[in-house]
Amino acid sequence: MTAAVASLAGVTVDVSADRGRRRTAVRVLDDVSLELAPGTVTALIGESGCGKSMVASALCELLPVGSVATGRVRIGDRTLDPRDSAWHRVRGREVGLVPQSPATSFTPVRTIGSHLSETVTVLGADRSVRELADAVAYPAWALDRYPHEVSGGMAQRAAIAAAVAGRPRVLVADEPTSALDPELAAATWRLLAGAAADGAGVLVVTHDIETLRQVGVCDAIAVMREGRLLARFSAGEFDGLASTSASDAADAAYSADATTRLTDDEYIAQFLQEVR
Ligand SMILES: Nc1ncnc2c1ncn2[C@@H]1O[C@H](COP(=O)(O)OP(=O)(O)OP(=O)(O)O)[C@@H](O)[C@H]1O
């Protein structure tokens, strides 16, 4: 296998939470190991609250304040501690993040063009604002628009333009299609696949595995449950399982009583069912 462009090795994260009058630590990631190969798109899936966004945050060191992380994060040739000051230079340049709500992640008092211009300057990007806009099919006439004046799809394109400006070797997108209709979702997946075609290792957190698979740009699928990474499949393995032996387990999982706790295999089978 080609050397990974990013990896998590045995990453465990505890965040502190209020429990009545006491503060307790809640484990949100439990010994997670994951590698991203260059030129590939990996989808991270699993039920709500299982820790997908925490994995994305760990790859950018954007974990909640007060969280305690152990394990290793490697980006390119660097192994970074969670509080390493080098993260300031790594974010944007080596790891790009496409946020879940691009329209609200931009400052409302500045235009999209102004945001991209600042990103280009800060990162010393090798493409102009116009070139970045062209790369993601963001219309030049809309660079003077404020974030609230553009559609969800346009805001998403602008966010991807900002994330790829520094030509990061790792691109992390947290539910980038959650507010988009299927057509715009497919266009977003293709843009992210374009970053992979340029050599990046791309991780997408998504509940939209069906559209992603339909577009045919997904190389690997990792399944999470309760802070653990249960399994990682190549797209071919996933398709094979979805169409054959897993079907029975999926049917069993779907018909299981709501109070019945699924086994890990049944849990995985639920997701196979979605793309069958
Ligand atoms: N800022 C935070 N502070 C404390 N706990 C948090 C914070 N963000 C998330 N959590 C907790 O961490 C756990 C994992 O959350 P996470 O957002 O990673 O799940 P997810 O799989 O991305 O969910 P979803 O699909 O609903 O976005 C959950 O128990 C959540 O309540």
PDB file of C-alpha atoms and ligand atoms in Angstrom:
ATOM      1  CA  MET A   1       0.000   0.000   0.000  1.00  0.00           C
ATOM      2  CA  THR A   2       1.188   3.530  -0.779  1.00  0.00           C
ATOM      3  CA  ALA A   3       2.501   5.374   2.275  1.00  0.00           C
ATOM      4  CA  ALA A   4      -0.332   7.144   4.070  1.00  0.00           C
ATOM      5  CA  VAL A   5      -0.533  10.943   3.920  1.00  0.00           C
ATOM      6  CA  ALA A   6      -2.203  11.012   7.313  1.00  0.00           C
ATOM      7  CA  SER A   7      -2.907   8.608  10.103  1.00  0.00           C
ATOM      8  CA  LEU A   8      -4.382   8.290  13.536  1.00  0.00           C
ATOM      9  CA  ALA A   9      -2.733   5.616  15.683  1.00  0.00           C
ATOM     10  CA  GLY A  10      -4.483   4.518  18.856  1.00  0.00           C
ATOM     11  CA  VAL A  11      -6.191   7.866  19.341  1.00  0.00           C
ATOM     12  CA  THR A  12      -8.357   8.084  22.445  1.00  0.00           C
ATOM     13  CA  VAL A  13     -10.178  11.279  23.378  1.00  0.00           C
ATOM     14  CA  ASP A  14     -12.006  12.108  26.596  1.00  0.00           C
ATOM     15  CA  VAL A  15     -14.082  15.263  26.904  1.00  0.00           C
ATOM     16  CA  SER A  16     -15.356  16.601  30.190  1.00  0.00           C
ATOM     17  CA  ALA A  17     -19.096  16.869  30.570  1.00  0.00           C
ATOM     18  CA  ASP A  18     -21.463  18.200  33.230  1.00  0.00           C
ATOM     19  CA  ARG A  19     -23.314  15.461  35.089  1.00  0.00           C
ATOM     20  CA  GLY A  20     -25.561  17.380  37.440  1.00  0.00           C
ATOM     21  CA  ARG A  21     -23.163  19.048  39.866  1.00  0.00           C
ATOM     22  CA  ARG A  22     -20.225  16.869  38.891  1.00  0.00           C
ATOM     23  CA  ARG A  23     -17.919  17.074  35.884  1.00  0.00           C
ATOM     24  CA  THR A  24     -16.992  13.717  34.436  1.00  0.00           C
ATOM     25  CA  ALA A  25     -14.887  12.620  31.512  1.00  0.00           C
ATOM     26  CA  VAL A  26     -16.754  11.046  28.593  1.00  0.00           C
ATOM     27  CA  ARG A  27     -14.803   8.880  26.163  1.00  0.00           C
ATOM     28  CA  VAL A  28     -15.688  10.016  22.629  1.00  0.00           C
ATOM     29  CA  LEU A  29     -12.903   8.230  20.734  1.00  0.00           C
ATOM     30  CA  ASP A  30     -11.592   4.875  21.848  1.00  0.00           C
ATOM     31  CA  ASP A  31      -8.288   3.659  20.406  1.00  0.00           C
ATOM     32  CA  VAL A  32      -9.015   4.803  16.846  1.00  0.00           C
ATOM     33  CA  SER A  33      -6.477   3.965  14.144  1.00  0.00           C
ATOM     34  CA  LEU A  34      -7.052   5.059  10.554  1.00  0.00           C
ATOM     35  CA  GLU A  35      -4.828   5.718   7.550  1.00  0.00           C
ATOM     36  CA  LEU A  36      -5.550   7.933   4.556  1.00  0.00           C
ATOM     37  CA  ALA A  37      -3.751   7.042   1.352  1.00  0.00           C
ATOM     38  CA  PRO A  38      -2.824   9.753  -1.166  1.00  0.00           C
ATOM     39  CA  GLY A  39      -5.196  10.122  -4.081  1.00  0.00           C
ATOM     40  CA  THR A  40      -8.107   8.421  -2.336  1.00  0.00           C
ATOM     41  CA  VAL A  41     -11.469   9.318  -0.801  1.00  0.00           C
ATOM     42  CA  THR A  42     -12.361   7.560   2.446  1.00  0.00           C
ATOM     43  CA  ALA A  43     -15.902   7.827   3.803  1.00  0.00           C
ATOM     44  CA  LEU A  44     -16.404   7.728   7.556  1.00  0.00           C
ATOM     45  CA  ILE A  45     -19.876   6.516   8.471  1.00  0.00           C
ATOM     46  CA  GLY A  46     -21.776   5.464  11.585  1.00  0.00           C
ATOM     47  CA  GLU A  47     -24.762   6.400  13.716  1.00  0.00           C
ATOM     48  CA  SER A  48     -25.228   9.927  15.027  1.00  0.00           C
ATOM     49  CA  GLY A  49     -22.962  10.705  17.973  1.00  0.00           C
ATOM     50  CA  CYS A  50     -20.555   7.797  17.340  1.00  0.00           C
ATOM     51  CA  GLY A  51     -17.562  10.126  17.000  1.00  0.00           C
ATOM     52  CA  LYS A  52     -17.149  10.808  13.272  1.00  0.00           C
ATOM     53  CA  SER A  53     -16.714  14.567  13.725  1.00  0.00           C
ATOM     54  CA  MET A  54     -14.253  13.897  16.547  1.00  0.00           C
ATOM     55  CA  VAL A  55     -12.091  11.896  14.145  1.00  0.00           C
ATOM     56  CA  ALA A  56     -12.229  14.826  11.702  1.00  0.00           C
ATOM     57  CA  SER A  57     -11.357  17.208  14.529  1.00  0.00           C
ATOM     58  CA  ALA A  58      -8.476  15.013  15.694  1.00  0.00           C
ATOM     59  CA  LEU A  59      -6.982  15.123  12.181  1.00  0.00           C
ATOM     60  CA  CYS A  60      -6.978  18.946  12.327  1.00  0.00           C
ATOM     61  CA  GLU A  61      -6.407  19.251  16.084  1.00  0.00           C
ATOM     62  CA  LEU A  62      -9.665  21.095  16.543  1.00  0.00           C
ATOM     63  CA  LEU A  63     -10.858  19.015  19.477  1.00  0.00           C
ATOM     64  CA  PRO A  64     -13.127  20.667  22.085  1.00  0.00           C
ATOM     65  CA  VAL A  65     -11.415  22.770  24.730  1.00  0.00           C
ATOM     66  CA  GLY A  66     -10.699  20.680  27.801  1.00  0.00           C
ATOM     67  CA  SER A  67     -10.537  17.388  25.935  1.00  0.00           C
ATOM     68  CA  VAL A  68      -7.695  15.018  26.710  1.00  0.00           C
ATOM     69  CA  ALA A  69      -6.240  13.110  23.768  1.00  0.00           C
ATOM     70  CA  THR A  70      -3.715  10.297  23.667  1.00  0.00           C
ATOM     71  CA  GLY A  71      -2.279   8.393  20.713  1.00  0.00           C
ATOM     72  CA  ARG A  72      -0.496   9.717  17.646  1.00  0.00           C
ATOM     73  CA  VAL A  73      -1.579  11.870  14.741  1.00  0.00           C
ATOM     74  CA  ARG A  74       0.683  11.857  11.710  1.00  0.00           C
ATOM     75  CA  ILE A  75       0.324  14.333   8.870  1.00  0.00           C
ATOM     76  CA  GLY A  76       2.785  13.689   6.064  1.00  0.00           C
ATOM     77  CA  ASP A  77       6.158  13.137   7.732  1.00  0.00           C
ATOM     78  CA  ARG A  78       5.242  14.874  10.964  1.00  0.00           C
ATOM     79  CA  THR A  79       3.986  13.203  14.101  1.00  0.00           C
ATOM     80  CA  LEU A  80       2.135  15.787  16.139  1.00  0.00           C
ATOM     81  CA  ASP A  81       1.062  15.949  19.745  1.00  0.00           C
ATOM     82  CA  PRO A  82      -2.419  17.361  20.314  1.00  0.00           C
ATOM     83  CA  ARG A  83      -1.118  20.647  21.728  1.00  0.00           C
ATOM     84  CA  ASP A  84       1.854  20.933  19.376  1.00  0.00           C
ATOM     85  CA  SER A  85       2.413  24.550  18.289  1.00  0.00           C
ATOM     86  CA  ALA A  86       3.209  23.251  14.787  1.00  0.00           C
ATOM     87  CA  TRP A  87      -0.521  22.715  14.238  1.00  0.00           C
ATOM     88  CA  HIS A  88      -0.844  26.420  13.388  1.00  0.00           C
ATOM     89  CA  ARG A  89       1.398  25.881  10.373  1.00  0.00           C
ATOM     90  CA  VAL A  90      -0.114  22.517   9.468  1.00  0.00           C
ATOM     91  CA  ARG A  91      -3.761  23.613   9.327  1.00  0.00           C
ATOM     92  CA  GLY A  92      -4.643  25.001   5.919  1.00  0.00           C
ATOM     93  CA  ARG A  93      -1.264  24.134   4.447  1.00  0.00           C
ATOM     94  CA  GLU A  94      -1.126  20.400   5.067  1.00  0.00           C
ATOM     95  CA  VAL A  95      -4.657  19.718   6.270  1.00  0.00           C
ATOM     96  CA  GLY A  96      -7.638  21.501   4.755  1.00  0.00           C
ATOM     97  CA  LEU A  97     -11.032  21.436   6.460  1.00  0.00           C
ATOM     98  CA  VAL A  98     -14.379  21.798   4.725  1.00  0.00           C
ATOM     99  CA  PRO A  99     -16.786  22.692   7.549  1.00  0.00           C
ATOM    100  CA  GLN A 100     -20.276  21.301   7.961  1.00  0.00           C
ATOM    101  CA  SER A 101     -22.028  24.693   7.622  1.00  0.00           C
ATOM    102  CA  PRO A 102     -19.997  26.761   5.150  1.00  0.00           C
ATOM    103  CA  ALA A 103     -22.480  29.651   5.002  1.00  0.00           C
ATOM    104  CA  THR A 104     -22.131  30.252   8.741  1.00  0.00           C
ATOM    105  CA  SER A 105     -18.391  29.548   8.887  1.00  0.00           C
ATOM    106  CA  PHE A 106     -17.761  32.654   6.756  1.00  0.00           C
ATOM    107  CA  THR A 107     -17.872  36.041   8.470  1.00  0.00           C
ATOM    108  CA  PRO A 108     -21.174  37.676   7.470  1.00  0.00           C
ATOM    109  CA  VAL A 109     -19.673  41.170   7.031  1.00  0.00           C
ATOM    110  CA  ARG A 110     -17.175  40.183   4.340  1.00  0.00           C
ATOM    111  CA  THR A 111     -17.679  39.001   0.790  1.00  0.00           C
ATOM    112  CA  ILE A 112     -16.769  35.530  -0.403  1.00  0.00           C
ATOM    113  CA  GLY A 113     -14.034  37.080  -2.570  1.00  0.00           C
ATOM    114  CA  SER A 114     -12.594  38.889   0.440  1.00  0.00           C
ATOM    115  CA  HIS A 115     -12.497  35.647   2.441  1.00  0.00           C
ATOM    116  CA  LEU A 116     -10.744  33.815  -0.368  1.00  0.00           C
ATOM    117  CA  SER A 117      -8.327  36.706  -0.864  1.00  0.00           C
ATOM    118  CA  GLU A 118      -7.279  36.559   2.778  1.00  0.00           C
ATOM    119  CA  THR A 119      -6.852  32.783   2.565  1.00  0.00           C
ATOM    120  CA  VAL A 120      -4.664  33.157  -0.529  1.00  0.00           C
ATOM    121  CA  THR A 121      -2.508  35.769   1.231  1.00  0.00           C
ATOM    122  CA  VAL A 122      -2.164  33.976   4.565  1.00  0.00           C
ATOM    123  CA  LEU A 123      -1.299  30.648   2.945  1.00  0.00           C
ATOM    124  CA  GLY A 124       0.847  32.144   0.185  1.00  0.00           C
ATOM    125  CA  ALA A 125      -1.286  30.156  -2.248  1.00  0.00           C
ATOM    126  CA  ASP A 126      -0.063  29.591  -5.789  1.00  0.00           C
ATOM    127  CA  ARG A 127      -3.503  30.328  -7.273  1.00  0.00           C
ATOM    128  CA  SER A 128      -5.365  33.627  -7.417  1.00  0.00           C
ATOM    129  CA  VAL A 129      -8.880  34.046  -6.021  1.00  0.00           C
ATOM    130  CA  ARG A 130     -10.253  33.866  -9.549  1.00  0.00           C
ATOM    131  CA  GLU A 131      -8.305  30.673 -10.303  1.00  0.00           C
ATOM    132  CA  LEU A 132      -9.554  29.063  -7.096  1.00  0.00           C
ATOM    133  CA  ALA A 133     -13.129  30.069  -7.892  1.00  0.00           C
ATOM    134  CA  ASP A 134     -12.764  28.593 -11.378  1.00  0.00           C
ATOM    135  CA  ALA A 135     -11.319  25.373  -9.946  1.00  0.00           C
ATOM    136  CA  VAL A 136     -14.501  24.731  -7.947  1.00  0.00           C
ATOM    137  CA  ALA A 137     -16.907  26.249 -10.518  1.00  0.00           C
ATOM    138  CA  TYR A 138     -17.780  29.137  -8.190  1.00  0.00           C
ATOM    139  CA  PRO A 139     -19.045  31.931 -10.483  1.00  0.00           C
ATOM    140  CA  ALA A 140     -16.752  34.959 -10.687  1.00  0.00           C
ATOM    141  CA  TRP A 141     -19.744  37.329 -10.589  1.00  0.00           C
ATOM    142  CA  ALA A 142     -20.620  36.007  -7.124  1.00  0.00           C
ATOM    143  CA  LEU A 143     -17.234  36.783  -5.546  1.00  0.00           C
ATOM    144  CA  ASP A 144     -18.671  40.152  -4.455  1.00  0.00           C
ATOM    145  CA  ARG A 145     -21.581  38.482  -2.707  1.00  0.00           C
ATOM    146  CA  TYR A 146     -21.824  38.166   1.065  1.00  0.00           C
ATOM    147  CA  PRO A 147     -22.224  34.659   2.539  1.00  0.00           C
ATOM    148  CA  HIS A 148     -25.957  35.130   3.168  1.00  0.00           C
ATOM    149  CA  GLU A 149     -26.449  36.160  -0.469  1.00  0.00           C
ATOM    150  CA  VAL A 150     -25.278  32.877  -2.005  1.00  0.00           C
ATOM    151  CA  SER A 151     -26.969  29.495  -2.231  1.00  0.00           C
ATOM    152  CA  GLY A 152     -25.951  26.530  -0.087  1.00  0.00           C
ATOM    153  CA  GLY A 153     -24.232  24.945  -3.080  1.00  0.00           C
ATOM    154  CA  MET A 154     -22.252  28.109  -3.824  1.00  0.00           C
ATOM    155  CA  ALA A 155     -21.219  28.495  -0.184  1.00  0.00           C
ATOM    156  CA  GLN A 156     -20.089  24.869  -0.253  1.00  0.00           C
ATOM    157  CA  ARG A 157     -17.966  25.516  -3.364  1.00  0.00           C
ATOM    158  CA  ALA A 158     -16.428  28.596  -1.754  1.00  0.00           C
ATOM    159  CA  ALA A 159     -15.610  26.566   1.365  1.00  0.00           C
ATOM    160  CA  ILE A 160     -13.924  23.899  -0.752  1.00  0.00           C
ATOM    161  CA  ALA A 161     -11.983  26.606  -2.620  1.00  0.00           C
ATOM    162  CA  ALA A 162     -10.701  27.926   0.725  1.00  0.00           C
ATOM    163  CA  ALA A 163      -9.860  24.431   1.958  1.00  0.00           C
ATOM    164  CA  VAL A 164      -7.827  23.502  -1.141  1.00  0.00           C
ATOM    165  CA  ALA A 165      -6.116  26.921  -1.528  1.00  0.00           C
ATOM    166  CA  GLY A 166      -2.950  25.735   0.235  1.00  0.00           C
ATOM    167  CA  ARG A 167      -2.928  22.489  -1.776  1.00  0.00           C
ATOM    168  CA  PRO A 168      -3.103  20.426   1.435  1.00  0.00           C
ATOM    169  CA  ARG A 169      -2.068  16.816   1.240  1.00  0.00           C
ATOM    170  CA  VAL A 170      -5.002  15.941   3.495  1.00  0.00           C
ATOM    171  CA  LEU A 171      -8.551  17.218   3.058  1.00  0.00           C
ATOM    172  CA  VAL A 172     -11.202  16.622   5.711  1.00  0.00           C
ATOM    173  CA  ALA A 173     -14.860  17.351   4.954  1.00  0.00           C
ATOM    174  CA  ASP A 174     -17.433  17.067   7.745  1.00  0.00           C
ATOM    175  CA  GLU A 175     -20.856  16.243   6.269  1.00  0.00           C
ATOM    176  CA  PRO A 176     -20.288  18.527   3.281  1.00  0.00           C
ATOM    177  CA  THR A 177     -23.534  17.553   1.570  1.00  0.00           C
ATOM    178  CA  SER A 178     -25.913  17.602   4.528  1.00  0.00           C
ATOM    179  CA  ALA A 179     -27.732  20.764   3.348  1.00  0.00           C
ATOM    180  CA  LEU A 180     -27.646  20.025  -0.381  1.00  0.00           C
ATOM    181  CA  ASP A 181     -30.057  18.391  -2.811  1.00  0.00           C
ATOM    182  CA  PRO A 182     -28.839  15.198  -4.557  1.00  0.00           C
ATOM    183  CA  GLU A 183     -27.582  17.044  -7.654  1.00  0.00           C
ATOM    184  CA  LEU A 184     -25.497  19.531  -5.666  1.00  0.00           C
ATOM    185  CA  ALA A 185     -24.360  16.734  -3.358  1.00  0.00           C
ATOM    186  CA  ALA A 186     -23.056  14.802  -6.363  1.00  0.00           C
ATOM    187  CA  ALA A 187     -21.243  17.932  -7.605  1.00  0.00           C
ATOM    188  CA  THR A 188     -19.640  18.357  -4.166  1.00  0.00           C
ATOM    189  CA  TRP A 189     -18.464  14.747  -4.102  1.00  0.00           C
ATOM    190  CA  ARG A 190     -16.903  15.250  -7.535  1.00  0.00           C
ATOM    191  CA  LEU A 191     -15.049  18.357  -6.346  1.00  0.00           C
ATOM    192  CA  LEU A 192     -13.649  16.477  -3.364  1.00  0.00           C
ATOM    193  CA  ALA A 193     -12.706  13.610  -5.654  1.00  0.00           C
ATOM    194  CA  GLY A 194     -10.896  16.200  -7.782  1.00  0.00           C
ATOM    195  CA  ALA A 195      -8.731  17.053  -4.764  1.00  0.00           C
ATOM    196  CA  ALA A 196      -7.968  13.340  -4.414  1.00  0.00           C
ATOM    197  CA  ALA A 197      -7.112  13.175  -8.120  1.00  0.00           C
ATOM    198  CA  ASP A 198      -4.588  15.958  -7.412  1.00  0.00           C
ATOM    199  CA  GLY A 199      -2.985  13.655  -4.828  1.00  0.00           C
ATOM    200  CA  ALA A 200      -4.702  14.518  -1.552  1.00  0.00           C
ATOM    201  CA  GLY A 201      -5.911  11.955   0.946  1.00  0.00           C
ATOM    202  CA  VAL A 202      -9.561  12.926   1.478  1.00  0.00           C
ATOM    203  CA  LEU A 203     -11.694  11.965   4.480  1.00  0.00           C
ATOM    204  CA  VAL A 204     -15.416  12.656   4.265  1.00  0.00           C
ATOM    205  CA  VAL A 205     -17.716  12.315   7.252  1.00  0.00           C
ATOM    206  CA  THR A 206     -21.138  11.531   5.882  1.00  0.00           C
ATOM    207  CA  HIS A 207     -24.628  10.150   6.419  1.00  0.00           C
ATOM    208  CA  ASP A 208     -25.021  10.261   2.644  1.00  0.00           C
ATOM    209  CA  ILE A 209     -23.140   7.102   1.687  1.00  0.00           C
ATOM    210  CA  GLU A 210     -25.737   6.299  -0.941  1.00  0.00           C
ATOM    211  CA  THR A 211     -25.106   9.407  -3.064  1.00  0.00           C
ATOM    212  CA  LEU A 212     -21.380   9.087  -2.547  1.00  0.00           C
ATOM    213  CA  ARG A 213     -21.405   5.503  -3.818  1.00  0.00           C
ATOM    214  CA  GLN A 214     -23.661   6.428  -6.746  1.00  0.00           C
ATOM    215  CA  VAL A 215     -21.183   9.071  -7.879  1.00  0.00           C
ATOM    216  CA  GLY A 216     -18.498   6.387  -7.737  1.00  0.00           C
ATOM    217  CA  VAL A 217     -15.734   8.450  -6.147  1.00  0.00           C
ATOM    218  CA  CYS A 218     -15.320   6.564  -2.881  1.00  0.00           C
ATOM    219  CA  ASP A 219     -12.273   4.311  -2.449  1.00  0.00           C
ATOM    220  CA  ALA A 220     -12.729   3.142   1.133  1.00  0.00           C
ATOM    221  CA  ILE A 221     -15.392   3.117   3.829  1.00  0.00           C
ATOM    222  CA  ALA A 222     -14.718   3.116   7.570  1.00  0.00           C
ATOM    223  CA  VAL A 223     -17.536   2.305   9.983  1.00  0.00           C
ATOM    224  CA  MET A 224     -17.672   3.743  13.509  1.00  0.00           C
ATOM    225  CA  ARG A 225     -19.713   2.838  16.555  1.00  0.00           C
ATOM    226  CA  GLU A 226     -19.611   4.393  20.023  1.00  0.00           C
ATOM    227  CA  GLY A 227     -16.191   5.966  19.561  1.00  0.00           C
ATOM    228  CA  ARG A 228     -14.615   2.855  18.047  1.00  0.00           C
ATOM    229  CA  LEU A 229     -13.625   2.184  14.469  1.00  0.00           C
ATOM    230  CA  LEU A 230     -15.267  -1.169  13.761  1.00  0.00           C
ATOM    231  CA  ALA A 231     -14.134  -1.905  10.222  1.00  0.00           C
ATOM    232  CA  ARG A 232     -12.567  -0.468   7.106  1.00  0.00           C
ATOM    233  CA  PHE A 233     -13.557  -1.760   3.678  1.00  0.00           C
ATOM    234  CA  SER A 234     -12.364  -0.989   0.188  1.00  0.00           C
ATOM    235  CA  ALA A 235     -15.246   0.226  -1.970  1.00  0.00           C
ATOM    236  CA  GLY A 236     -15.174  -3.103  -3.834  1.00  0.00           C
ATOM    237  CA  GLU A 237     -15.377  -5.105  -0.607  1.00  0.00           C
ATOM    238  CA  PHE A 238     -18.232  -2.921   0.591  1.00  0.00           C
ATOM    239  CA  ASP A 239     -20.176  -3.402  -2.655  1.00  0.00           C
ATOM    240  CA  GLY A 240     -19.533  -7.127  -2.610  1.00  0.00           C
ATOM    241  CA  LEU A 241     -20.775  -7.458   0.947  1.00  0.00           C
ATOM    242  CA  ALA A 242     -23.751  -5.225   0.240  1.00  0.00           C
ATOM    243  CA  SER A 243     -24.939  -7.396  -2.601  1.00  0.00           C
ATOM    244  CA  THR A 244     -24.273 -10.834  -1.127  1.00  0.00           C
ATOM    245  CA  SER A 245     -23.799 -12.439   2.225  1.00  0.00           C
ATOM    246  CA  ALA A 246     -24.418  -9.383   4.357  1.00  0.00           C
ATOM    247  CA  SER A 247     -27.940  -9.101   3.051  1.00  0.00           C
ATOM    248  CA  ASP A 248     -29.330 -11.620   5.475  1.00  0.00           C
ATOM    249  CA  ALA A 249     -27.617  -9.935   8.410  1.00  0.00           C
ATOM    250  CA  ALA A 250     -28.887  -6.595   7.154  1.00  0.00           C
ATOM    251  CA  ASP A 251     -32.425  -7.911   6.955  1.00  0.00           C
ATOM    252  CA  ALA A 252     -32.075  -9.303  10.464  1.00  0.00           C
ATOM    253  CA  ALA A 253     -30.716  -5.963  11.684  1.00  0.00           C
ATOM    254  CA  TYR A 254     -33.587  -4.085  10.110  1.00  0.00           C
ATOM    255  CA  SER A 255     -36.216  -6.335  11.575  1.00  0.00           C
ATOM    256  CA  ALA A 256     -34.592  -6.388  15.015  1.00  0.00           C
ATOM    257  CA  ASP A 257     -36.691  -5.075  17.863  1.00  0.00           C
ATOM    258  CA  ALA A 258     -35.689  -1.508  18.808  1.00  0.00           C
ATOM    259  CA  THR A 259     -34.723  -2.726  22.269  1.00  0.00           C
ATOM    260  CA  THR A 260     -32.432  -5.426  20.892  1.00  0.00           C
ATOM    261  CA  ARG A 261     -28.794  -4.433  20.891  1.00  0.00           C
ATOM    262  CA  LEU A 262     -27.272  -5.141  17.508  1.00  0.00           C
ATOM    263  CA  THR A 263     -24.046  -7.061  17.292  1.00  0.00           C
ATOM    264  CA  ASP A 264     -21.213  -5.187  15.568  1.00  0.00           C
ATOM    265  CA  ASP A 265     -21.761  -7.310  12.430  1.00  0.00           C
ATOM    266  CA  GLU A 266     -25.475  -6.451  12.363  1.00  0.00           C
ATOM    267  CA  TYR A 267     -24.627  -2.805  12.933  1.00  0.00           C
ATOM    268  CA  ILE A 268     -22.276  -2.803   9.923  1.00  0.00           C
ATOM    269  CA  ALA A 269     -24.888  -4.661   7.904  1.00  0.00           C
ATOM    270  CA  GLN A 270     -27.330  -1.810   8.433  1.00  0.00           C
ATOM    271  CA  PHE A 271     -25.053   0.454   6.424  1.00  0.00           C
ATOM    272  CA  LEU A 272     -24.567  -2.167   3.728  1.00  0.00           C
ATOM    273  CA  GLN A 273     -28.338  -2.238   3.395  1.00  0.00           C
ATOM    274  CA  GLU A 274     -28.339   1.469   2.501  1.00  0.00           C
ATOM    275  CA  VAL A 275     -26.325   0.934  -0.672  1.00  0.00           C
ATOM    276  CA  ARG A 276     -27.740  -2.429  -1.685  1.00  0.00           C
TER     277      ARG A 276
HETATM  278  N1  LIG B   1     -17.785  20.196  21.875  1.00  0.00           N
HETATM  279  C1  LIG B   1     -18.107  19.075  22.504  1.00  0.00           C
HETATM  280  N2  LIG B   1     -17.966  18.973  23.835  1.00  0.00           N
HETATM  281  C2  LIG B   1     -18.273  17.837  24.475  1.00  0.00           C
HETATM  282  N3  LIG B   1     -18.734  16.718  23.882  1.00  0.00           N
HETATM  283  C3  LIG B   1     -18.892  16.757  22.563  1.00  0.00           C
HETATM  284  C4  LIG B   1     -18.601  17.929  21.797  1.00  0.00           C
HETATM  285  N4  LIG B   1     -18.856  17.657  20.497  1.00  0.00           N
HETATM  286  C5  LIG B   1     -19.315  16.383  20.454  1.00  0.00           C
HETATM  287  N5  LIG B   1     -19.333  15.847  21.692  1.00  0.00           N
HETATM  288  C6  LIG B   1     -19.746  14.468  22.039  1.00  0.00           C
HETATM  289  O1  LIG B   1     -18.818  13.587  21.414  1.00  0.00           O
HETATM  290  C7  LIG B   1     -19.503  12.421  20.938  1.00  0.00           C
HETATM  291  C8  LIG B   1     -19.186  12.244  19.468  1.00  0.00           C
HETATM  292  O2  LIG B   1     -19.735  13.370  18.776  1.00  0.00           O
HETATM  293  P1  LIG B   1     -19.499  13.588  17.227  1.00  0.00           P
HETATM  294  O3  LIG B   1     -20.005  14.962  16.905  1.00  0.00           O
HETATM  295  O4  LIG B   1     -18.094  13.278  16.864  1.00  0.00           O
HETATM  296  O5  LIG B   1     -20.467  12.482  16.594  1.00  0.00           O
HETATM  297  P2  LIG B   1     -20.867  12.259  15.077  1.00  0.00           P
HETATM  298  O6  LIG B   1     -20.715  10.814  14.809  1.00  0.00           O
HETATM  299  O7  LIG B   1     -20.114  13.203  14.208  1.00  0.00           O
HETATM  300  O8  LIG B   1     -22.409  12.646  15.113  1.00  0.00           O
HETATM  301  P3  LIG B   1     -23.353  13.291  13.981  1.00  0.00           P
HETATM  302  O9  LIG B   1     -23.427  12.285  12.880  1.00  0.00           O
HETATM  303  O10 LIG B   1     -24.665  13.477  14.682  1.00  0.00           O
HETATM  304  O11 LIG B   1     -22.722  14.604  13.559  1.00  0.00           O
HETATM  305  C9  LIG B   1     -20.982  12.628  21.235  1.00  0.00           C
HETATM  306  O12 LIG B   1     -21.269  11.939  22.425  1.00  0.00           O
HETATM  307  C10 LIG B   1     -21.102  14.120  21.450  1.00  0.00           C
HETATM  308  O13 LIG B   1     -22.138  14.409  22.363  1.00  0.00           O
END
